[in-house]
PDB file of N, CA and C in Angstrom:
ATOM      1  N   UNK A 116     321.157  74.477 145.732  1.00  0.00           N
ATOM      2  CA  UNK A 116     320.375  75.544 145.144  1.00  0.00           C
ATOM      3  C   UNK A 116     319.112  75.736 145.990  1.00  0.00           C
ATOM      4  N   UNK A 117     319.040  77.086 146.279  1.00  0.00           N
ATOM      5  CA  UNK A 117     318.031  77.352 147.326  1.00  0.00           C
ATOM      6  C   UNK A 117     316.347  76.883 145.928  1.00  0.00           C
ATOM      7  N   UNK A 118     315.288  76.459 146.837  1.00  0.00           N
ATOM      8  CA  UNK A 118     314.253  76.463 146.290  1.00  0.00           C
ATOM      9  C   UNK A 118     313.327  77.572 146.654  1.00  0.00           C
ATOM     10  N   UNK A 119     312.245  78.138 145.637  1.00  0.00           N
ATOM     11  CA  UNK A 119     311.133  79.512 146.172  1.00  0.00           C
ATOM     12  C   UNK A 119     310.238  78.646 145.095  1.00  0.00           C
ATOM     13  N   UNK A 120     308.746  79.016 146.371  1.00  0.00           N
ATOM     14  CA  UNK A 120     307.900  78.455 145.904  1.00  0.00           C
ATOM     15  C   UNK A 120     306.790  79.917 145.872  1.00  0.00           C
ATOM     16  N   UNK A 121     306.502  79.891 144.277  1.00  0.00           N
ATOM     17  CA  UNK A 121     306.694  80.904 143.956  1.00  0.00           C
ATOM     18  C   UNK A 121     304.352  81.274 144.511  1.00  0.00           C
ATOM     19  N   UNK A 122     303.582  82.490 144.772  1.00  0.00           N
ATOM     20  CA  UNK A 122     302.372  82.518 145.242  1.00  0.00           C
ATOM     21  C   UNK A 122     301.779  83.061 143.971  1.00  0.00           C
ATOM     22  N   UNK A 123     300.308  82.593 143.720  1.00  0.00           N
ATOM     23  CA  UNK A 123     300.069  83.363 142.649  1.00  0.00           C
ATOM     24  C   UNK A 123     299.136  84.683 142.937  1.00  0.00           C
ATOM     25  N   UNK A 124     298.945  85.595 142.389  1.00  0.00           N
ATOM     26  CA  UNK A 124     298.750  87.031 142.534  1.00  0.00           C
ATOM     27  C   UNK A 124     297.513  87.136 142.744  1.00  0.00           C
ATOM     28  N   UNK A 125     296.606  86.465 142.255  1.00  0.00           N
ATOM     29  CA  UNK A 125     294.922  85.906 142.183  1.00  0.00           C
ATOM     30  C   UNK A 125     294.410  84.908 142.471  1.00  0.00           C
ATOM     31  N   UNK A 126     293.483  84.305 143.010  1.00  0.00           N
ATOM     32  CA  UNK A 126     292.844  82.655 143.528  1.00  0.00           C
ATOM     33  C   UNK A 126     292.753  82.355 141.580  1.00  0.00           C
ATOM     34  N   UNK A 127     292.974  80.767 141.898  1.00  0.00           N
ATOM     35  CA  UNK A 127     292.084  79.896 140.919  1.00  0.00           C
ATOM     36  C   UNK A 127     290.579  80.202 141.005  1.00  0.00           C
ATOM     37  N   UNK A 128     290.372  80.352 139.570  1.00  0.00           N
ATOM     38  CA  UNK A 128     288.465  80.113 139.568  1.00  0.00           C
ATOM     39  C   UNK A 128     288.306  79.025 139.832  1.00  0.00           C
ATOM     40  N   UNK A 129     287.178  79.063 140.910  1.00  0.00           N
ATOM     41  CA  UNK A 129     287.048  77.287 141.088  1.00  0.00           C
ATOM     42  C   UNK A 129     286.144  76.450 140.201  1.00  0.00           C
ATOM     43  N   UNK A 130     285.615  77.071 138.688  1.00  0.00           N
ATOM     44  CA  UNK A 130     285.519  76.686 138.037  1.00  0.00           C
ATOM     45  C   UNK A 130     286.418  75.827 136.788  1.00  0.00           C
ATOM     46  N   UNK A 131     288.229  76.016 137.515  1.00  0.00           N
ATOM     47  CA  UNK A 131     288.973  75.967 136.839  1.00  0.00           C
ATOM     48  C   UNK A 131     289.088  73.948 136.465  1.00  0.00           C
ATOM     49  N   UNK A 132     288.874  73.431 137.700  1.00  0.00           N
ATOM     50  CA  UNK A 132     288.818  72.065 138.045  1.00  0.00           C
ATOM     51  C   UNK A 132     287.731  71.453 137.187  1.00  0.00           C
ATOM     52  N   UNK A 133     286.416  71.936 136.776  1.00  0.00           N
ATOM     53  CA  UNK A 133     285.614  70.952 135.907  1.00  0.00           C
ATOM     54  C   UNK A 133     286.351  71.348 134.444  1.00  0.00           C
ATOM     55  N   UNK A 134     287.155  72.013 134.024  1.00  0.00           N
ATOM     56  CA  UNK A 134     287.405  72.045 132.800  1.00  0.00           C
ATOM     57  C   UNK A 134     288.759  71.344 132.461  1.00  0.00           C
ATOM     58  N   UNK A 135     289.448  71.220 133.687  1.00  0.00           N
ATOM     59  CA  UNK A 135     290.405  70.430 133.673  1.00  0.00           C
ATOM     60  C   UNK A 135     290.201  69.082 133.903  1.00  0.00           C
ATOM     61  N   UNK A 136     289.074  68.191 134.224  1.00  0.00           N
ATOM     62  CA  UNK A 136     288.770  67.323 134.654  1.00  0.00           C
ATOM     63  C   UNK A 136     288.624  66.368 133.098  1.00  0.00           C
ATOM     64  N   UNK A 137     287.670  67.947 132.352  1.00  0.00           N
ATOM     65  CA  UNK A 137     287.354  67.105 130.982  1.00  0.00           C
ATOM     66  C   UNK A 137     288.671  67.278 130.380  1.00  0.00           C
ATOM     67  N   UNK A 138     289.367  67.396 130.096  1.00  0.00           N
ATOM     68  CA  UNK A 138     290.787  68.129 129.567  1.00  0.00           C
ATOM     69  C   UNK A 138     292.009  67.566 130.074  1.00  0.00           C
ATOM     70  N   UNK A 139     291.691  66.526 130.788  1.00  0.00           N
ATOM     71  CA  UNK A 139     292.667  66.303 131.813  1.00  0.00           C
ATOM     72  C   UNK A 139     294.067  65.216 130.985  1.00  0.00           C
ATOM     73  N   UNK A 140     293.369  64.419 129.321  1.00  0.00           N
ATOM     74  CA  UNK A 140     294.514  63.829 128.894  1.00  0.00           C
ATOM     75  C   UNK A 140     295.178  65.198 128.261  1.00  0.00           C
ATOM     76  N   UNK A 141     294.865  65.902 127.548  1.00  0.00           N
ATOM     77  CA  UNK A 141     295.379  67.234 127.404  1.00  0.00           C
ATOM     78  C   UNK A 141     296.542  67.898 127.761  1.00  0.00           C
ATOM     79  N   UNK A 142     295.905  68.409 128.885  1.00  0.00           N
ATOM     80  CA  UNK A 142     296.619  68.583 130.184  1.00  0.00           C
ATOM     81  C   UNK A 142     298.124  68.132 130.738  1.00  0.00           C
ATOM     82  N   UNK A 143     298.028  66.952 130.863  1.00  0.00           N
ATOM     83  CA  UNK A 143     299.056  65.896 131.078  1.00  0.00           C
ATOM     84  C   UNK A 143     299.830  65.529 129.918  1.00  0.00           C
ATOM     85  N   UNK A 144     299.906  65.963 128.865  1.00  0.00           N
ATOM     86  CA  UNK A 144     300.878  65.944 127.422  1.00  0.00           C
ATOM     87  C   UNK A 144     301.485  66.934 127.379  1.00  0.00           C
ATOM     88  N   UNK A 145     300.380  68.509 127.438  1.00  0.00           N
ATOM     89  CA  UNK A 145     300.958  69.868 127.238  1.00  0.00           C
ATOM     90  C   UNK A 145     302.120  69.731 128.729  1.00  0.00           C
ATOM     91  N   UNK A 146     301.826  69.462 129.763  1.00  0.00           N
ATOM     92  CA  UNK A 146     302.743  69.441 130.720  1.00  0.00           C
ATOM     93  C   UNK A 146     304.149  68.555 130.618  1.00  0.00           C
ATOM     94  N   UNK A 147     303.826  67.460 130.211  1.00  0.00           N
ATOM     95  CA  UNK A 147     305.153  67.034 130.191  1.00  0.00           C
ATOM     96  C   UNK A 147     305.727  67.534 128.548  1.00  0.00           C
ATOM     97  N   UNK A 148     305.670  67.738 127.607  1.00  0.00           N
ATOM     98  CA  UNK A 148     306.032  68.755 126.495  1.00  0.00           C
ATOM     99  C   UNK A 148     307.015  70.142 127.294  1.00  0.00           C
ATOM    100  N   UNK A 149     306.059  70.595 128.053  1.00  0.00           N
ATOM    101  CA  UNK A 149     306.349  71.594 129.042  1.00  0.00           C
ATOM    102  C   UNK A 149     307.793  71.225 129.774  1.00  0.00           C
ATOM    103  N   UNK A 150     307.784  70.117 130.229  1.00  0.00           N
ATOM    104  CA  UNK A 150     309.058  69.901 131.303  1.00  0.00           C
ATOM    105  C   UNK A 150     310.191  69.148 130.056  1.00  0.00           C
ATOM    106  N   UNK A 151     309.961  69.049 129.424  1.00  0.00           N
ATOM    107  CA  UNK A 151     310.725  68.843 128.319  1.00  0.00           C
ATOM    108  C   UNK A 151     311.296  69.596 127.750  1.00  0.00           C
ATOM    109  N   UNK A 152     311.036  70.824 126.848  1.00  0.00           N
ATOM    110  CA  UNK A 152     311.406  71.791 126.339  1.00  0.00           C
ATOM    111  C   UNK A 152     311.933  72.780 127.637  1.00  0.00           C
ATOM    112  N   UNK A 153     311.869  72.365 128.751  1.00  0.00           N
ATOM    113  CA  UNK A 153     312.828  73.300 130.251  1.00  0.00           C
ATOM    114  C   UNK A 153     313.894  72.317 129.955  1.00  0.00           C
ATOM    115  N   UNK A 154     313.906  71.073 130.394  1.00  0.00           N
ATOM    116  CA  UNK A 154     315.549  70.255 129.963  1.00  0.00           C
ATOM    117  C   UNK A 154     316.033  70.726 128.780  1.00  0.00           C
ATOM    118  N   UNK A 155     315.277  70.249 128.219  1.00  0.00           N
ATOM    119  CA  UNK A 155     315.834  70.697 126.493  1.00  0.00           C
ATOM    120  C   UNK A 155     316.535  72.084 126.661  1.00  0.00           C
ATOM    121  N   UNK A 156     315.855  72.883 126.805  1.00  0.00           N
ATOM    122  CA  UNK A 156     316.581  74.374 126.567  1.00  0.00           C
ATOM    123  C   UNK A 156     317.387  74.658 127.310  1.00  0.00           C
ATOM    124  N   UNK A 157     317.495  74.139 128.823  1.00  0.00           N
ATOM    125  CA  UNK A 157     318.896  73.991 129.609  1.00  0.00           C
ATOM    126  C   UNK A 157     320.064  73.233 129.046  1.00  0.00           C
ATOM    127  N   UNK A 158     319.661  72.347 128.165  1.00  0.00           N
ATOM    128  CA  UNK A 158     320.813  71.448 127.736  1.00  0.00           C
ATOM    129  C   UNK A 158     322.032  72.647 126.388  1.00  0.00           C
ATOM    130  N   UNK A 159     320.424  73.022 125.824  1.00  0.00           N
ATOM    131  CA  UNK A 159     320.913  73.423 125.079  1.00  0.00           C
ATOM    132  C   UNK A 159     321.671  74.856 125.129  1.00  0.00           C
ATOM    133  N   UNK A 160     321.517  75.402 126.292  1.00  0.00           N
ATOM    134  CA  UNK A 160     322.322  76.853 126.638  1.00  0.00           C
ATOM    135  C   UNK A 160     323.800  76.671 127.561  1.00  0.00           C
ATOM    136  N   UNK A 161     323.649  75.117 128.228  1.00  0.00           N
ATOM    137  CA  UNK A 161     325.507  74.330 128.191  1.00  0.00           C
ATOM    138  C   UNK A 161     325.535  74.081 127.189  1.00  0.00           C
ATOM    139  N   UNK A 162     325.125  73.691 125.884  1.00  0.00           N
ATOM    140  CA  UNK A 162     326.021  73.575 124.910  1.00  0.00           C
ATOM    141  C   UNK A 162     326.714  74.342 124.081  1.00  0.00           C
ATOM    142  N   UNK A 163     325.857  75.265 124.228  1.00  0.00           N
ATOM    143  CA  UNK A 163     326.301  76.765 123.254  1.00  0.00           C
ATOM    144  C   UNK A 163     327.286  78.265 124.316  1.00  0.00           C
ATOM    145  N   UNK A 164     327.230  77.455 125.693  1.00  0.00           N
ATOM    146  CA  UNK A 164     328.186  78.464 126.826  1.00  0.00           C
ATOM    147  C   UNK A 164     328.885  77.944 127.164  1.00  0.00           C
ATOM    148  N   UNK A 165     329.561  76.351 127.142  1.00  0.00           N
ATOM    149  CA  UNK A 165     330.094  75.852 128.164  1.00  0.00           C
ATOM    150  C   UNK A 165     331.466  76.529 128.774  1.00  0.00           C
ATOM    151  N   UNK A 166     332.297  77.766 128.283  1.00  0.00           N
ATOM    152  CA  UNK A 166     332.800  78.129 129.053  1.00  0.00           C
ATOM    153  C   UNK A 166     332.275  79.054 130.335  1.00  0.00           C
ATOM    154  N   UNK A 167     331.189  79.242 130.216  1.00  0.00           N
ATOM    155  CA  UNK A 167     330.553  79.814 131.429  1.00  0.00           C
ATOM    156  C   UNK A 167     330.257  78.488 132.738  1.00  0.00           C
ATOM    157  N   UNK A 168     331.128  78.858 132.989  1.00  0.00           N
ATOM    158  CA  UNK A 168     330.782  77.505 134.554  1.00  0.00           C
ATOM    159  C   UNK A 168     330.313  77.439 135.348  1.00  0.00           C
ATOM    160  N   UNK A 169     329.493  79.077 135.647  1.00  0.00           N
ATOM    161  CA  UNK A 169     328.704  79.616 136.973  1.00  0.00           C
ATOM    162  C   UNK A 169     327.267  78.810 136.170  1.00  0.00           C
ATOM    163  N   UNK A 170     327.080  79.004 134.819  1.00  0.00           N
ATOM    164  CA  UNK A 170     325.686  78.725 134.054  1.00  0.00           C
ATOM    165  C   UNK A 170     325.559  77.394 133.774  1.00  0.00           C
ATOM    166  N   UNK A 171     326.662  76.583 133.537  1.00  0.00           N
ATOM    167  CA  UNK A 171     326.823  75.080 133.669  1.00  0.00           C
ATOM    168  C   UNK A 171     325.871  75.179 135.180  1.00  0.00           C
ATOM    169  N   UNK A 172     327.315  75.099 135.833  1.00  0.00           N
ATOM    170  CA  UNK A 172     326.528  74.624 137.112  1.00  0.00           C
ATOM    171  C   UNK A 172     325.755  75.050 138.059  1.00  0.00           C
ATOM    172  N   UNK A 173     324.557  76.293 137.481  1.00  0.00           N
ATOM    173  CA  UNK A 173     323.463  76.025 137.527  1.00  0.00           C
ATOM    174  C   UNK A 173     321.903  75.524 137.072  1.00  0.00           C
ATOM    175  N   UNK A 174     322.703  75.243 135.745  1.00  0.00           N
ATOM    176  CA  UNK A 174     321.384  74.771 135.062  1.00  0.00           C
ATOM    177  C   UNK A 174     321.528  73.036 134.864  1.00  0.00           C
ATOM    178  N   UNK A 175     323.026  72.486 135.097  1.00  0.00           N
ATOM    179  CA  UNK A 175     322.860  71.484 135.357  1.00  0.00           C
ATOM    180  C   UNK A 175     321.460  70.532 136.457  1.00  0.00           C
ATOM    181  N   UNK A 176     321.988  70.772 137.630  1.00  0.00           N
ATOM    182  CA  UNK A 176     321.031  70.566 138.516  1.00  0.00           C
ATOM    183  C   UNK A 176     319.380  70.926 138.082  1.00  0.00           C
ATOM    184  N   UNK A 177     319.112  71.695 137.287  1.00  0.00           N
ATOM    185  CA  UNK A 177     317.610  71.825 136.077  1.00  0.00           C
ATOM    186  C   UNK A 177     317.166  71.136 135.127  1.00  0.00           C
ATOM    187  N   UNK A 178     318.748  70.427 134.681  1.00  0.00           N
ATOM    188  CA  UNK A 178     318.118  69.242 133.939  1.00  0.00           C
ATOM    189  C   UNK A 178     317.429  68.574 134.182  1.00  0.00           C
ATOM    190  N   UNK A 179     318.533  68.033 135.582  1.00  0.00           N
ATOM    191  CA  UNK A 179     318.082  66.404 136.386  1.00  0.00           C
ATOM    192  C   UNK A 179     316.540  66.937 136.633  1.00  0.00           C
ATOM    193  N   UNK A 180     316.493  68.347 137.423  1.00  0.00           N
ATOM    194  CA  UNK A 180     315.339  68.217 137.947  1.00  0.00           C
ATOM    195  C   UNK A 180     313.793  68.539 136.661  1.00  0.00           C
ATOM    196  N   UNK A 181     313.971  69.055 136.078  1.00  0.00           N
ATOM    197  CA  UNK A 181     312.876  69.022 134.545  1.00  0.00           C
ATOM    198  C   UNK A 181     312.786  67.913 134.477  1.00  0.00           C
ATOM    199  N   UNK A 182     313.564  66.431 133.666  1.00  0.00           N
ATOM    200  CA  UNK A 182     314.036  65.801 133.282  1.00  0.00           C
ATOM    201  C   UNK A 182     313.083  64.967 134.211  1.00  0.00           C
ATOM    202  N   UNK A 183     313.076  64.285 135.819  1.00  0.00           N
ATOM    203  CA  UNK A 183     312.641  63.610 136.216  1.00  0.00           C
ATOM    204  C   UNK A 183     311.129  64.392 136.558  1.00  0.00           C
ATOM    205  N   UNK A 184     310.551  65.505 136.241  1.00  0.00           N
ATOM    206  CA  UNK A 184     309.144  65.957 136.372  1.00  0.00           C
ATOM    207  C   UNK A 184     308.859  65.240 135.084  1.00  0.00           C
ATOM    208  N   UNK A 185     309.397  65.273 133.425  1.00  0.00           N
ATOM    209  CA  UNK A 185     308.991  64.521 132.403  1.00  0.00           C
ATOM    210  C   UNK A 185     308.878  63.003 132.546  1.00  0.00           C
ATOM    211  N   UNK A 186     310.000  62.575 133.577  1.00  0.00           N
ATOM    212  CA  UNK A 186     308.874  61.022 133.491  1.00  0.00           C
ATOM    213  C   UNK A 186     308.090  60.588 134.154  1.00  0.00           C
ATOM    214  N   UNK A 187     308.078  61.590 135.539  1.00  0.00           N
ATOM    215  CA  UNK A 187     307.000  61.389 136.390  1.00  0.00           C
ATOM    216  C   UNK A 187     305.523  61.768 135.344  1.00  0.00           C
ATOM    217  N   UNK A 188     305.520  62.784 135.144  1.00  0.00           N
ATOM    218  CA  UNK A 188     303.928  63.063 133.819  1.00  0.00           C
ATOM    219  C   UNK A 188     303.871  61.843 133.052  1.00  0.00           C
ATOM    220  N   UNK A 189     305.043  61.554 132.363  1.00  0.00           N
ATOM    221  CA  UNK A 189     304.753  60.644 131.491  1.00  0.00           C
ATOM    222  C   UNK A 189     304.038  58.758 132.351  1.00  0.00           C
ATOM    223  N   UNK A 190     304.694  58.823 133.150  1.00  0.00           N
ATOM    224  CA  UNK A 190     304.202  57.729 133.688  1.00  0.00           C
ATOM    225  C   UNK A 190     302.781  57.920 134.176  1.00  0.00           C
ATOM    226  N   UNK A 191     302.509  59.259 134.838  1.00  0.00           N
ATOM    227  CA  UNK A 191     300.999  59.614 135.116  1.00  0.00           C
ATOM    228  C   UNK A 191     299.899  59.163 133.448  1.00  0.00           C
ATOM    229  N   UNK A 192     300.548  59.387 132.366  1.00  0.00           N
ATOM    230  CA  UNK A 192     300.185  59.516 131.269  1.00  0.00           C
ATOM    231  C   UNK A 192     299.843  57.834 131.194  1.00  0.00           C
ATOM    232  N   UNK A 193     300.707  57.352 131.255  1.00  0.00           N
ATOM    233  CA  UNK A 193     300.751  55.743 130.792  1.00  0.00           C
ATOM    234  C   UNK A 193     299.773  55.080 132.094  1.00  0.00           C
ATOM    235  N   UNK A 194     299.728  55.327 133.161  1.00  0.00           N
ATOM    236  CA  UNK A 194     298.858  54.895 134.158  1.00  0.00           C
ATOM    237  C   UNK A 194     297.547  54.820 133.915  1.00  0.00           C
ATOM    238  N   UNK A 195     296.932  56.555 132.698  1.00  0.00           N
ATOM    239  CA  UNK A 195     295.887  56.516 133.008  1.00  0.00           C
ATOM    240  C   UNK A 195     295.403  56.313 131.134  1.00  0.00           C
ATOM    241  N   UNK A 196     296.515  55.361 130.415  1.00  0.00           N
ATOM    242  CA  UNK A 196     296.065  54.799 129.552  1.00  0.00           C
ATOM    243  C   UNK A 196     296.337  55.531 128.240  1.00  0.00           C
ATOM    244  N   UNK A 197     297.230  57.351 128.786  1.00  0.00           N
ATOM    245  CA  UNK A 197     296.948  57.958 127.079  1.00  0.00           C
ATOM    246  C   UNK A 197     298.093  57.561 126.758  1.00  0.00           C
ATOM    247  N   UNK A 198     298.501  57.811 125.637  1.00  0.00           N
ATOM    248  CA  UNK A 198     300.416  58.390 124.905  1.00  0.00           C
ATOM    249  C   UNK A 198     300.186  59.532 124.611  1.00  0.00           C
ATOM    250  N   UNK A 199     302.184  59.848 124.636  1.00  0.00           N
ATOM    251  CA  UNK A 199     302.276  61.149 124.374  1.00  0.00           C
ATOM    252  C   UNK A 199     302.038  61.966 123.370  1.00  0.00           C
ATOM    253  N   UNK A 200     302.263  61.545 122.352  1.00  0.00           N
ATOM    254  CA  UNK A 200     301.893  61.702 121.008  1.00  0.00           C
ATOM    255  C   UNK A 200     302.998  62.854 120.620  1.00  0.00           C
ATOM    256  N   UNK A 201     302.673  63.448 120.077  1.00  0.00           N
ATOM    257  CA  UNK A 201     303.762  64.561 119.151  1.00  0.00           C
ATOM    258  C   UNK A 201     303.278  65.961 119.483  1.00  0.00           C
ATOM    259  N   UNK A 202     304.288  66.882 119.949  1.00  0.00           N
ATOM    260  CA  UNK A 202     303.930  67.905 120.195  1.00  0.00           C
ATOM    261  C   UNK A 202     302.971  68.792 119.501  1.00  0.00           C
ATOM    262  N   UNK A 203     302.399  69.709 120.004  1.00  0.00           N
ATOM    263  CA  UNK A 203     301.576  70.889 119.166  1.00  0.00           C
ATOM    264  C   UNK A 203     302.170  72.159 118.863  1.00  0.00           C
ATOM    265  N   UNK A 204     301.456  72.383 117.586  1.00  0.00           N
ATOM    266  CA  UNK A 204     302.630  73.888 117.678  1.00  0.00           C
ATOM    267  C   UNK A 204     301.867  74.636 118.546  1.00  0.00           C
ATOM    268  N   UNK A 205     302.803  75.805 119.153  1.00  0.00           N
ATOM    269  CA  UNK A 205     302.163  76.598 120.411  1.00  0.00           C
ATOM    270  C   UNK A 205     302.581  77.709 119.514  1.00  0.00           C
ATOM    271  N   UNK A 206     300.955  78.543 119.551  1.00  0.00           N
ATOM    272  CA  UNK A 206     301.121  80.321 118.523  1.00  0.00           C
ATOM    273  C   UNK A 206     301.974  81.311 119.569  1.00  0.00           C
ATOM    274  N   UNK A 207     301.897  80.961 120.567  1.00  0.00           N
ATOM    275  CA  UNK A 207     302.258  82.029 121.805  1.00  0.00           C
ATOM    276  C   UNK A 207     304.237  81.793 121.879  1.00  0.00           C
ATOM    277  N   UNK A 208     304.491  80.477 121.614  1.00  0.00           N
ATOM    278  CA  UNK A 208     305.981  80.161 121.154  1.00  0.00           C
ATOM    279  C   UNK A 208     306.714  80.885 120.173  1.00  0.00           C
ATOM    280  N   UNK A 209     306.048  80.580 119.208  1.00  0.00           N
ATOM    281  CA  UNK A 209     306.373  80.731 117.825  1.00  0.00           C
ATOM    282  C   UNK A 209     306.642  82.039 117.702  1.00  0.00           C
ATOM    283  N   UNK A 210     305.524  83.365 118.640  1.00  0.00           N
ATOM    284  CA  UNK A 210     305.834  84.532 118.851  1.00  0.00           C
ATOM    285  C   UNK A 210     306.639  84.908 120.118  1.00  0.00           C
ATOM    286  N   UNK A 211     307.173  84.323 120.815  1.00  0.00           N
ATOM    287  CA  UNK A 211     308.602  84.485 121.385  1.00  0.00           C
ATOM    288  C   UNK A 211     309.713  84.471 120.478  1.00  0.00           C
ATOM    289  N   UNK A 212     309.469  83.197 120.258  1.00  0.00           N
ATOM    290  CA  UNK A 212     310.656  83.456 119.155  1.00  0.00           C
ATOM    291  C   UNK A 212     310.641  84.206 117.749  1.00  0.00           C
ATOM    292  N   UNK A 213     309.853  84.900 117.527  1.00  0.00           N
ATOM    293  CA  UNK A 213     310.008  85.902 116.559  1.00  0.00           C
ATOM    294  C   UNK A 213     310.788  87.328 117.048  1.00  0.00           C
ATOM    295  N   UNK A 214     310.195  87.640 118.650  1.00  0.00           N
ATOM    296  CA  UNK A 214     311.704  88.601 119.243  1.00  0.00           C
ATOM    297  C   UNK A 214     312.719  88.348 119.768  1.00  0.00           C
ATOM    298  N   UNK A 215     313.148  87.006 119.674  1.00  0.00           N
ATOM    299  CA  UNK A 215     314.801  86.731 120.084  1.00  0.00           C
ATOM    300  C   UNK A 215     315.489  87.614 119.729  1.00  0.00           C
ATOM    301  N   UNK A 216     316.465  87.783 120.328  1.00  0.00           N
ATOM    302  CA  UNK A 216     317.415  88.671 120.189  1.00  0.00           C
ATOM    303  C   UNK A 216     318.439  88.029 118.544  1.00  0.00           C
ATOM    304  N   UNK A 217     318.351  88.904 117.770  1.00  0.00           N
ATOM    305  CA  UNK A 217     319.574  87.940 116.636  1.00  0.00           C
ATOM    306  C   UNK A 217     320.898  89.007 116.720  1.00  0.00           C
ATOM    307  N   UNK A 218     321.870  88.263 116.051  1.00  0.00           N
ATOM    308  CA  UNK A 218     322.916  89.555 115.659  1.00  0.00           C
ATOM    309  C   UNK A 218     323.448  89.681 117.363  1.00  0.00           C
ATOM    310  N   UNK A 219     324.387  90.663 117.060  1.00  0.00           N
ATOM    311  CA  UNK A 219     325.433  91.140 118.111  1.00  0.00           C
ATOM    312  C   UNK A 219     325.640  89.405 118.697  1.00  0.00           C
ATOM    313  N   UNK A 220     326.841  89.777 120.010  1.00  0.00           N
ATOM    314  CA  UNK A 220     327.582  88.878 120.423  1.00  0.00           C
ATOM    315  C   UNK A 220     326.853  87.575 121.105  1.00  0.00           C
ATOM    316  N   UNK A 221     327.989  86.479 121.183  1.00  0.00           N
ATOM    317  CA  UNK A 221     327.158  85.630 121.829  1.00  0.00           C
ATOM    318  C   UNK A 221     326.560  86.039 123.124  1.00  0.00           C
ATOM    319  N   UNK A 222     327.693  87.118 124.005  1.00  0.00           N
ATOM    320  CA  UNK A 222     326.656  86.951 125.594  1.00  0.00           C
ATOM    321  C   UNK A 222     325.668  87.943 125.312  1.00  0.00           C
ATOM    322  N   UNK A 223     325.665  88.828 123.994  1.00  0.00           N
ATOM    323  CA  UNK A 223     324.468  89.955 124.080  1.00  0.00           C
ATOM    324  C   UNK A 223     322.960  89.109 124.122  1.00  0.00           C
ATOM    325  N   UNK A 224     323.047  87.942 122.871  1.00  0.00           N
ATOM    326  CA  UNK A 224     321.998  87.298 122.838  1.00  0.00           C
ATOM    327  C   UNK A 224     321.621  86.457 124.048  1.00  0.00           C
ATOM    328  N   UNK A 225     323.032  85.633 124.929  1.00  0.00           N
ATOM    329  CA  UNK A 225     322.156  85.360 126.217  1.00  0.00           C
ATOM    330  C   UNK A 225     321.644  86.114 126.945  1.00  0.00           C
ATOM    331  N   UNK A 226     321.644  87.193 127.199  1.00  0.00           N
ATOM    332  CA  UNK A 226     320.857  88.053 127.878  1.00  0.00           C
ATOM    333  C   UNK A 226     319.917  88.641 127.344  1.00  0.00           C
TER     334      UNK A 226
END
């Protein structure tokens, strides 16, 4: 699988670093939460397609790779003394998923 490393459209404020500095156990939870819920939701779209085999086997290879960014954070986490603790609810989630697609077919809703 080809990799793109993707540019962002605007510089960082370089004020962005002292707020992350204080913020920084924060930071390092919401992120691996983050690479978690990417495995997670890859796992969970082979489970609900697996006759699609082009989507297997590309989101396979997304597991592994999510999957080992979550224990790399997490070990960053344990190095510098926090735990993970239990996720937060995210308001910005919660309103994604209020426009999921419901109803009509299964491939209408994967797309």
């Amino acid at each position: 699988m080809e990799k793109t490393t993707l540019r962002l459209e605007l510089p960082s404020d370089p004020r962005w670093i002292n707020i992350a500095e204080k913020n920084i156990e924060h930071i390092l939870v919401d992120h691996a939460f983050c690479e978690q819920k990417a495995a997670s939701s890859c796992i969970s779209l082979i489970i609900q397609y697996p006759e699609k085999t082009a989507l297997v086997d590309r989101l396979s290879p997304v597991v592994t790779e999510e999957w080992s960014h979550f224990e790399r954070v997490i070990a960053l986490l344990r190095k510098r003394g926090y735990e993970l603790g239990y996720p937060r609810k995210d308001e910005y989630v919660s309103e994604l998923m209020n426009v999921l697609k419901k109803g009509g077919s299964r491939d209408q809703q994967l797309v």
